[in-house]
Tab-separated table of C-alpha atoms in Angstrom:
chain	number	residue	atom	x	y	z
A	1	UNK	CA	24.867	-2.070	16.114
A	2	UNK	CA	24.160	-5.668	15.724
A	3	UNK	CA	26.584	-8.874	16.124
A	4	UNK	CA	24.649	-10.699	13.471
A	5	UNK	CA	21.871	-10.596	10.789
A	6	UNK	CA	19.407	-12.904	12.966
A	7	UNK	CA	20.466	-10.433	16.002
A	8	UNK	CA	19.317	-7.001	13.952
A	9	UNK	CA	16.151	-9.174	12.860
A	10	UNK	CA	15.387	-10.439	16.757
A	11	UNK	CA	15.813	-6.676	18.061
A	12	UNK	CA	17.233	-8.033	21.587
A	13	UNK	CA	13.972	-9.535	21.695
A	14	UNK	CA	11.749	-6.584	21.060
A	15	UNK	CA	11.446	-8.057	17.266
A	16	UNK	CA	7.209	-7.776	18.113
A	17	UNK	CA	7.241	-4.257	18.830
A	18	UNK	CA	10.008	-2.297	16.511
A	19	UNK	CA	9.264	-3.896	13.230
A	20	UNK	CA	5.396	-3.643	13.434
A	21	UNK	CA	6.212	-0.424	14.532
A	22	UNK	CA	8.534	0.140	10.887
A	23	UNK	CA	5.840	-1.954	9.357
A	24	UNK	CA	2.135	-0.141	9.708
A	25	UNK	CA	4.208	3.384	9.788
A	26	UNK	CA	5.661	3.115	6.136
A	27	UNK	CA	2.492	0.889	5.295
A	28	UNK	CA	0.127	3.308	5.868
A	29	UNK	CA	2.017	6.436	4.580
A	30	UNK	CA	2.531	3.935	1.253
A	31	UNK	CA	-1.027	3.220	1.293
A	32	UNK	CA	-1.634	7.495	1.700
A	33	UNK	CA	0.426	7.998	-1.045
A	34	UNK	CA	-0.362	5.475	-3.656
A	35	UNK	CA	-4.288	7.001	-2.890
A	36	UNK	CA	-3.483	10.707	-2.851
A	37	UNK	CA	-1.886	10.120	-6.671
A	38	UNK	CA	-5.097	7.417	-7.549
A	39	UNK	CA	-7.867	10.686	-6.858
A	40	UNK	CA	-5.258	13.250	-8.406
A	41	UNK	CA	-5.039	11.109	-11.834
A	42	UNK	CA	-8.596	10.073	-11.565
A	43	UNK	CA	-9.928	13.854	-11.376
A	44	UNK	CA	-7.397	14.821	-13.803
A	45	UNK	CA	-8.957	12.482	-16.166
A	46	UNK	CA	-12.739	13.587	-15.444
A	47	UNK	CA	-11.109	17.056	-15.678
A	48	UNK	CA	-9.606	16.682	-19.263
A	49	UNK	CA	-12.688	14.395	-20.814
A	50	UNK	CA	-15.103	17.672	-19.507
A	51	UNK	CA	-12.166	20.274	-21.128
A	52	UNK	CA	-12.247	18.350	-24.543
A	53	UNK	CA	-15.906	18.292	-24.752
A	54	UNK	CA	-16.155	21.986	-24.606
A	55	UNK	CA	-13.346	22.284	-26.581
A	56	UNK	CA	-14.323	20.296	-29.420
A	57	UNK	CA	-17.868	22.020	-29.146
A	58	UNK	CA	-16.081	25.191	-29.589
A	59	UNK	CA	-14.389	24.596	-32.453
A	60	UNK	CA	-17.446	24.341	-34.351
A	61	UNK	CA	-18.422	28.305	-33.697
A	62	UNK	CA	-15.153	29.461	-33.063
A	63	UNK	CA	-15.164	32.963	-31.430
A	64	UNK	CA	-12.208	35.703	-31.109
A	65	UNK	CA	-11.522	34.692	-27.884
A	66	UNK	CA	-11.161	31.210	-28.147
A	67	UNK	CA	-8.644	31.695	-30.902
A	68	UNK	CA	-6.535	33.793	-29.077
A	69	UNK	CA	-6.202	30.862	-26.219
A	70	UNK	CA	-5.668	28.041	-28.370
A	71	UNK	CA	-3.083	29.490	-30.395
A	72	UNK	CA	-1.043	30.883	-27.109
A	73	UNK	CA	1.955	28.519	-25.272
A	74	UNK	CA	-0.309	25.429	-23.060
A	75	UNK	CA	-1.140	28.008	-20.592
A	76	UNK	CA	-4.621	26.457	-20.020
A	77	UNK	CA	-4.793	24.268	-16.913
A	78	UNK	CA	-5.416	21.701	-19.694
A	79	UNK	CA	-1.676	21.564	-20.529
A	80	UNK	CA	-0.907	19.675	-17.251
A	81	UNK	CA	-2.376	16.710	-18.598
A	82	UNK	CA	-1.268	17.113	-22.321
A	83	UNK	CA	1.990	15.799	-21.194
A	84	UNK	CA	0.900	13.619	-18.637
B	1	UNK	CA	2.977	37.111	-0.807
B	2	UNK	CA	-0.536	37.617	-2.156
B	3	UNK	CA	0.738	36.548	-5.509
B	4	UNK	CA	0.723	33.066	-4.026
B	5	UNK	CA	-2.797	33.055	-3.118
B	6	UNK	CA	-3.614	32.076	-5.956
B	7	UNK	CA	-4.370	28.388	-6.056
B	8	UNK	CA	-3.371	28.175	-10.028
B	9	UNK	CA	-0.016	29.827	-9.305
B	10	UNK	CA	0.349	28.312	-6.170
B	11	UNK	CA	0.174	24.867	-7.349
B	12	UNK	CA	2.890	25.630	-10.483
B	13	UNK	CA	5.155	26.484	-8.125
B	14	UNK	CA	4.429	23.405	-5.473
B	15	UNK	CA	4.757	21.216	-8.762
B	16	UNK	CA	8.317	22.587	-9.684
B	17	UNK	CA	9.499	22.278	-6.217
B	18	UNK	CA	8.189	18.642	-5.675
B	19	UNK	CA	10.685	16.849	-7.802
B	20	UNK	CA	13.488	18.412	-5.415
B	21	UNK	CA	11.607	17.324	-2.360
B	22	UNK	CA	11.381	13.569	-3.859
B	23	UNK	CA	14.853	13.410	-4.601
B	24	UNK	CA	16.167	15.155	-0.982
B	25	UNK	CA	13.823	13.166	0.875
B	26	UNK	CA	14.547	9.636	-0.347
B	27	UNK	CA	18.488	9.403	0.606
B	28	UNK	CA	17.104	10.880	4.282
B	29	UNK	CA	15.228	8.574	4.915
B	30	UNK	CA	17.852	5.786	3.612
B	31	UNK	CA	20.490	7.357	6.006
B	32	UNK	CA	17.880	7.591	8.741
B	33	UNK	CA	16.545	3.665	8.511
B	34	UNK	CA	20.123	2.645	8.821
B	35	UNK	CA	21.513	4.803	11.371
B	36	UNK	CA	18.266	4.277	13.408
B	37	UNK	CA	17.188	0.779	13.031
B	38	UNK	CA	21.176	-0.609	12.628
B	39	UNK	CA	23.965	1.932	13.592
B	40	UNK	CA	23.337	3.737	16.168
B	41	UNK	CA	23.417	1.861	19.880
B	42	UNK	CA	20.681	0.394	22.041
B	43	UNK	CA	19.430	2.366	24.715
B	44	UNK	CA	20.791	0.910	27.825
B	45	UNK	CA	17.384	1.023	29.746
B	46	UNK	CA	15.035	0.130	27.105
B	47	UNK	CA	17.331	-1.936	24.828
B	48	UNK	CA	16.327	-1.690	21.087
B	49	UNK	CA	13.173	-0.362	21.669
B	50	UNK	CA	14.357	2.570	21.673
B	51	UNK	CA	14.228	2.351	17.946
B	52	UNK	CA	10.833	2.789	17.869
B	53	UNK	CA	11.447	6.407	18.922
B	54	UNK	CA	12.581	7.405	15.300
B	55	UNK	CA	9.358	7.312	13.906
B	56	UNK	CA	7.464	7.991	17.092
B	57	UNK	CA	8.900	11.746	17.387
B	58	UNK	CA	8.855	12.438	13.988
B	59	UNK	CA	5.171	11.544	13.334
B	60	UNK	CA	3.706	13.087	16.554
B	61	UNK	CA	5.312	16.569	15.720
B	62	UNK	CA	4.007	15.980	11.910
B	63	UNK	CA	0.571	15.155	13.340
B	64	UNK	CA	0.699	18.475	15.142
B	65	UNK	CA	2.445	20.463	12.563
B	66	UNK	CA	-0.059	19.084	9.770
B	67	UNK	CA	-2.933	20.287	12.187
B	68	UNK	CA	-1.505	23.930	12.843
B	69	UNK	CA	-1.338	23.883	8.836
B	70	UNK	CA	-5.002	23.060	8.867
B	71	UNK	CA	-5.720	25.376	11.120
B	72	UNK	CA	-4.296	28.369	9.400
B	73	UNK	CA	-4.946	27.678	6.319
B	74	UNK	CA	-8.885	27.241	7.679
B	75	UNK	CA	-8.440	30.688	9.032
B	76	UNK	CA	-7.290	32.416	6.042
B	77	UNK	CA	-10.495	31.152	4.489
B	78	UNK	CA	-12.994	31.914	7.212
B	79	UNK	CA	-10.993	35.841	7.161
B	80	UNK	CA	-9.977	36.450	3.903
B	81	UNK	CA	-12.255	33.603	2.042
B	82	UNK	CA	-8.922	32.457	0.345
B	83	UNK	CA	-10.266	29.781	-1.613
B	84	UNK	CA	-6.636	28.303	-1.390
B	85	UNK	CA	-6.493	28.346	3.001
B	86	UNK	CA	-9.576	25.817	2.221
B	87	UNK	CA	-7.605	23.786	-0.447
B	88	UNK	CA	-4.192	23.482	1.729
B	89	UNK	CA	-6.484	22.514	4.905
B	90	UNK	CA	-8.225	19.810	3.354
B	91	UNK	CA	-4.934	18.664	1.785
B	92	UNK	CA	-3.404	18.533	5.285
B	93	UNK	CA	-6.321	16.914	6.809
B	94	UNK	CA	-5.963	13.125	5.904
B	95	UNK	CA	-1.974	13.417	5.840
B	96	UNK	CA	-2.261	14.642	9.483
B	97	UNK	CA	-5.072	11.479	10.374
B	98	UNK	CA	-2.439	9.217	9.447
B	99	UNK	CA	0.662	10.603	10.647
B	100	UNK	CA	-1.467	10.796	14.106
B	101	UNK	CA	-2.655	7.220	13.452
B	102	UNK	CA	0.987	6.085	13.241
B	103	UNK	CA	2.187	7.994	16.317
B	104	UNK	CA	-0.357	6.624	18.432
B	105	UNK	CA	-0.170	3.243	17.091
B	106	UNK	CA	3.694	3.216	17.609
B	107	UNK	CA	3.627	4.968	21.068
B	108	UNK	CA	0.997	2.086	21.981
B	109	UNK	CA	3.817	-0.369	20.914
B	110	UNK	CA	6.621	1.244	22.184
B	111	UNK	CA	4.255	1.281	25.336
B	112	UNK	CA	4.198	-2.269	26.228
B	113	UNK	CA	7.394	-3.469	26.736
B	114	UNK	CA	8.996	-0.036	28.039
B	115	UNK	CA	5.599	0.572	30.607
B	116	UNK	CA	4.202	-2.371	30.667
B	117	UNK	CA	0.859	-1.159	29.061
B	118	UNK	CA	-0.499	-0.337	25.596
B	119	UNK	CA	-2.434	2.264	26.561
B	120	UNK	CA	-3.535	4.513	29.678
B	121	UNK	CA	-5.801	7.444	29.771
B	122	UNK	CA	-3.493	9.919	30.647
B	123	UNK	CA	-3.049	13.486	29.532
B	124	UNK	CA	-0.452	13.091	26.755
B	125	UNK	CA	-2.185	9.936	25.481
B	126	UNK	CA	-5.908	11.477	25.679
B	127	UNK	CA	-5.075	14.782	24.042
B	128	UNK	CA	-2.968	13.132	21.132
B	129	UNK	CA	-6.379	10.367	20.861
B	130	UNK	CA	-8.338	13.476	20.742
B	131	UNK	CA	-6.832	15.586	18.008
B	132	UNK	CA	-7.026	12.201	15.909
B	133	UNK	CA	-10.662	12.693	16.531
B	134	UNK	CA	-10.493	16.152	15.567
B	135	UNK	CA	-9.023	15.178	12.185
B	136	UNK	CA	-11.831	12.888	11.464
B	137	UNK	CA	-14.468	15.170	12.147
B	138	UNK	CA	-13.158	17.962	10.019
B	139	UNK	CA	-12.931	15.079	7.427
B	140	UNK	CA	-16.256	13.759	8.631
B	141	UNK	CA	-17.790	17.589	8.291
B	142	UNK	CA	-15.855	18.621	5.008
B	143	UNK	CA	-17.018	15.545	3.140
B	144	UNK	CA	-20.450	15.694	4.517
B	145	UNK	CA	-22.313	17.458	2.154
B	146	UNK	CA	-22.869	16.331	-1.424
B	147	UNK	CA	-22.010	20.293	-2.773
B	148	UNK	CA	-18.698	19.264	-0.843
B	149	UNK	CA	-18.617	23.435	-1.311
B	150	UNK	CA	-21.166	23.423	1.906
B	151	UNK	CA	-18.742	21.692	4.235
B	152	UNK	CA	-15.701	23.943	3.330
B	153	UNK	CA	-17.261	26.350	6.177
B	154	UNK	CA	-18.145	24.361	9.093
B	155	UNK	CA	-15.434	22.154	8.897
B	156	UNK	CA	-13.060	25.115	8.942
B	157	UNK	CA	-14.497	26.407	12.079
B	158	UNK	CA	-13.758	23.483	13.442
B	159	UNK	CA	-10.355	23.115	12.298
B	160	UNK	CA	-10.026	26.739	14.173
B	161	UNK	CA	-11.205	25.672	17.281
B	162	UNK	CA	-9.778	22.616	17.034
B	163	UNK	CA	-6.070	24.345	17.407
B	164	UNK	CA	-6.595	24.856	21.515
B	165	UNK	CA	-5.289	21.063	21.766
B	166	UNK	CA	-2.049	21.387	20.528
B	167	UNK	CA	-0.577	23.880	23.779
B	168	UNK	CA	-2.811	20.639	25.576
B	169	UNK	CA	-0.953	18.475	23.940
B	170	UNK	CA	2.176	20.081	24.273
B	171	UNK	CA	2.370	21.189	27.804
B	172	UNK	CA	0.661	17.959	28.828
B	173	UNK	CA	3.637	16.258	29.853
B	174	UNK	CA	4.339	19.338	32.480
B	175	UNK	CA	1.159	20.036	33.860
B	176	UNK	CA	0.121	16.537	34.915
B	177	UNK	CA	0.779	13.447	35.999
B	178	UNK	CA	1.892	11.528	33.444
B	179	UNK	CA	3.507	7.676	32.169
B	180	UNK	CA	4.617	9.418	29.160
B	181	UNK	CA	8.435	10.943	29.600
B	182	UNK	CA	9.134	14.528	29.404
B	183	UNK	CA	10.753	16.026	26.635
B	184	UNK	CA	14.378	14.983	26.282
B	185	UNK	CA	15.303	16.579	22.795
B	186	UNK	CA	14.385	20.081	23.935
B	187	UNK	CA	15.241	19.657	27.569
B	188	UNK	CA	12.846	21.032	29.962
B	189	UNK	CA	10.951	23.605	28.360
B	190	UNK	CA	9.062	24.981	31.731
B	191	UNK	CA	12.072	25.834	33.951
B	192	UNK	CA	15.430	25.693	32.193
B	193	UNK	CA	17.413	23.291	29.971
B	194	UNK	CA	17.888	19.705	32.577
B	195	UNK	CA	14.574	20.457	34.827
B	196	UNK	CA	13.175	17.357	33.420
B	197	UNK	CA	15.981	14.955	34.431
B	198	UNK	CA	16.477	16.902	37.912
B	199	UNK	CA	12.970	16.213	38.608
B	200	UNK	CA	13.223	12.623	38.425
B	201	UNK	CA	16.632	12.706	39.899
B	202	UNK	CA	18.493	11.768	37.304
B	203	UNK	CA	21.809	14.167	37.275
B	204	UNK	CA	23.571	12.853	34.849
B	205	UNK	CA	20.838	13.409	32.063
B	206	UNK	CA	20.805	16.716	33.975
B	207	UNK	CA	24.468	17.282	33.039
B	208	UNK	CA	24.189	16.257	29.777
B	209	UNK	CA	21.171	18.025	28.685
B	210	UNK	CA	22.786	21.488	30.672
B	211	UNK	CA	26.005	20.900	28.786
B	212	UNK	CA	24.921	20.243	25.063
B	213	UNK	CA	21.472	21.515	24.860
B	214	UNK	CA	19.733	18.381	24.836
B	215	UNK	CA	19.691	15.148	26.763
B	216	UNK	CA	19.839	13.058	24.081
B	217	UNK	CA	23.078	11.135	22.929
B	218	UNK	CA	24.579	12.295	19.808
B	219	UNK	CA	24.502	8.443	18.447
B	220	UNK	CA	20.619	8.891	18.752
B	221	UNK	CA	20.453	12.409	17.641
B	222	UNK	CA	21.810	11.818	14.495
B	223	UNK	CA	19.189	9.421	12.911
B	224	UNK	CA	16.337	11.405	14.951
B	225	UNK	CA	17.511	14.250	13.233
B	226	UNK	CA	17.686	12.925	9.696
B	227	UNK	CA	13.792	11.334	10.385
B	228	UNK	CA	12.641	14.337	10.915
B	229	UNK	CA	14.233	16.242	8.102
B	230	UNK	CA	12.834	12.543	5.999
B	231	UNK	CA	9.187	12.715	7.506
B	232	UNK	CA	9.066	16.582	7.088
B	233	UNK	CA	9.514	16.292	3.740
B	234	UNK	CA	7.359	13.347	3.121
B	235	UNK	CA	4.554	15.385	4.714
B	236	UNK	CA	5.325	18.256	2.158
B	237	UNK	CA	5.588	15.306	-0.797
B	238	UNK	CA	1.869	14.022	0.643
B	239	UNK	CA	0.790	18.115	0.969
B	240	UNK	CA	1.414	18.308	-3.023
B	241	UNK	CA	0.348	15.508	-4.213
B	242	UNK	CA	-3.460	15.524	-2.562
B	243	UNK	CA	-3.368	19.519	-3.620
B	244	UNK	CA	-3.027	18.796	-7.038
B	245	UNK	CA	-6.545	16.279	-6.391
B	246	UNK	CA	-8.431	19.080	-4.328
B	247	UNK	CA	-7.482	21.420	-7.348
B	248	UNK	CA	-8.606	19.382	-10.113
B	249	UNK	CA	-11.964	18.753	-8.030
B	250	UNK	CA	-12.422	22.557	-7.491
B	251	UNK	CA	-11.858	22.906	-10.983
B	252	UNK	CA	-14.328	20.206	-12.217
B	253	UNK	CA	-16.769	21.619	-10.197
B	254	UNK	CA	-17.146	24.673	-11.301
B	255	UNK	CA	-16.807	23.318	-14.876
B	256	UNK	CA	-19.984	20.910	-14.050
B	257	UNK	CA	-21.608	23.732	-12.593
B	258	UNK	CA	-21.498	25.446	-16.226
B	259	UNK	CA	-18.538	28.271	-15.714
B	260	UNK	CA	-15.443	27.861	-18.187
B	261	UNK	CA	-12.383	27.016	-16.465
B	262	UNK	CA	-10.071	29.324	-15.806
B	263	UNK	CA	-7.367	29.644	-18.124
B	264	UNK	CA	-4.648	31.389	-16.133
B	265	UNK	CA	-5.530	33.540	-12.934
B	266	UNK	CA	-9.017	33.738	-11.171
């Protein structure tokens, strides 16, 4: 507990050694995160330009089986980024 | 429990549970800044460095808990080729470099005004510096190839290996000489709750530790507590989120490689 706002910012003194602490901890987690979503969206992207290609291509000579997955409920890994 | 060894099944249930985690893990670590960094007292020996020990604690058992993840999840795929053991270990991977990273960093800092020192190669220090090392090699060795496929393998054996440092780590304190303190959450692990404090003759911590399990003061317990529940589930958030990537790459693989994608189950 701290007397003042200039007393919780000096740390007794230790100011030098807890904030950095604070600082590179929830920096580099912030950094982790923002670059573990970055690849996920990026691959999801690659993922759903290959999917349409071969979907599209498909189309054109639609077979039995094919049908039966693109009428069913967005149970194709594909339906992820649909709503995305 | 097999059902779930299915990456594609796997992941829609990691997905519906990650909203929850967001919104439990944000008001912990809100309580925990405060209570650590403004409401809870200074430590009468070290002053308000003692703050430091909120994320210090936290991140070093992450570190280790991310590697025992990597571990076993590498060892489901060298027994059972699970393709999904390989998928969770290269998630934890990176998640457990930086949580490591942190701890060390923060120990370091917490190290000079409390020892006197930044660093000193003793056993604690050298066996946490170590399994940083080992998570850059298995990141090193699992990214080495460019059929990243070919690196699933050796980089897995070493994650399996690997695991001999965290006892090391653990028991490091005990075994040898050591600047770093013993535990004081747990008490004395080796020889009874208050060994610890008796060894270095402090009773009271003795008493303390004898009477309410652990040597720490409640005031300090309380935001320790709540940054661990906080950084646990931040490690679970980070666990998610870079499974969903490894997934997607999996899956673009093999559609580059000229199968169809799986629609549903593999």
């Amino acid at each position: 507990m701290f007397d003042s706002f200039d007393a919780f910012l000096s740390m007794g003194g230790y100011a030098s050694y807890v904030w950095p602490s604070y600082g590179i901890c929830f920096g580099l987690l912030a950094l982790l995160t923002v670059q573990s979503i970055l690849v996920w969206k990026r691959r999801q992207r690659e993922l759903s330009l290959l999917q349409g290609g071969r979907a599209r291509r498909r189309d054109k000579e639609p077979r039995r089986h094919d049908k039966e997955q693109g009428s069913g409920k967005s149970r194709t890994p594909s339906g992820e980024e649909e709503n995305a | 429990m097999h059902r779930f060894a299915n990456p594609s099944r796997f992941m829609r249930v990691a997905d519906a549970l990650l909203p929850w985690m967001i919104a439990l893990c944000l008001p912990l670590f809100a309580a925990g800044l405060y209570y650590g960094l403004y409401q809870s007292p200074a430590d009468f020996q070290q002053s308000e460095t003692v703050r430091v020990m909120y994320i210090h604690v936290p991140t070093a058992f992450l570190a280790q808990a991310a590697y025992v993840v990597m571990a076993l999840g590498s060892a489901s795929f060298l027994i059972w080729k699970h393709p999904l053991g390989d998928l969770i270990a290269r998630s934890a991977a990176p998640v457990g470099a930086v949580f490591c990273f942190v701890c060390l960093v923060t120990g370091s800092l917490w190290g000079k005004p409390t020892w006197g020192t930044y660093w000193v190669w003793d056993a604690r220090l050298t066996s946490m510096l170590i399994l940083q090392f080992l998570f850059f090699g298995y990141l090193a060795l699992a990214n080495a190839f460019d059929d990243p496929a070919r690196g699933d393998k050796p980089a897995a054996i070493l994650a399996v290996v690997g695991i001999v440092n965290i006892p090391i780590i653990k028991f490091s304190v005990y075994f040898f000489n050591t600047l770093h303190q013993q535990s004081t959450l747990f008490g004395d692990l080796m020889g009874g709750s208050g060994d610890a404090a008796k060894s270095v003759n402090q009773p009271d911590i003795a008493a303390a530790a004898a009477e309410q399990g652990s040597a720490l003061a409640p005031e300090m317990l309380l935001p320790l507590m709540l940054m661990f529940g906080a950084f646990s589930l931040f490690f679970l958030i980070l666990l998610v989120l870079r499974l969903r990537g490894e997934w997607a790459s999996v899956r673009l693989r093999a559609l580059r490689a000229g199968f169809r994608p799986a629609p549903e189950e593999v």
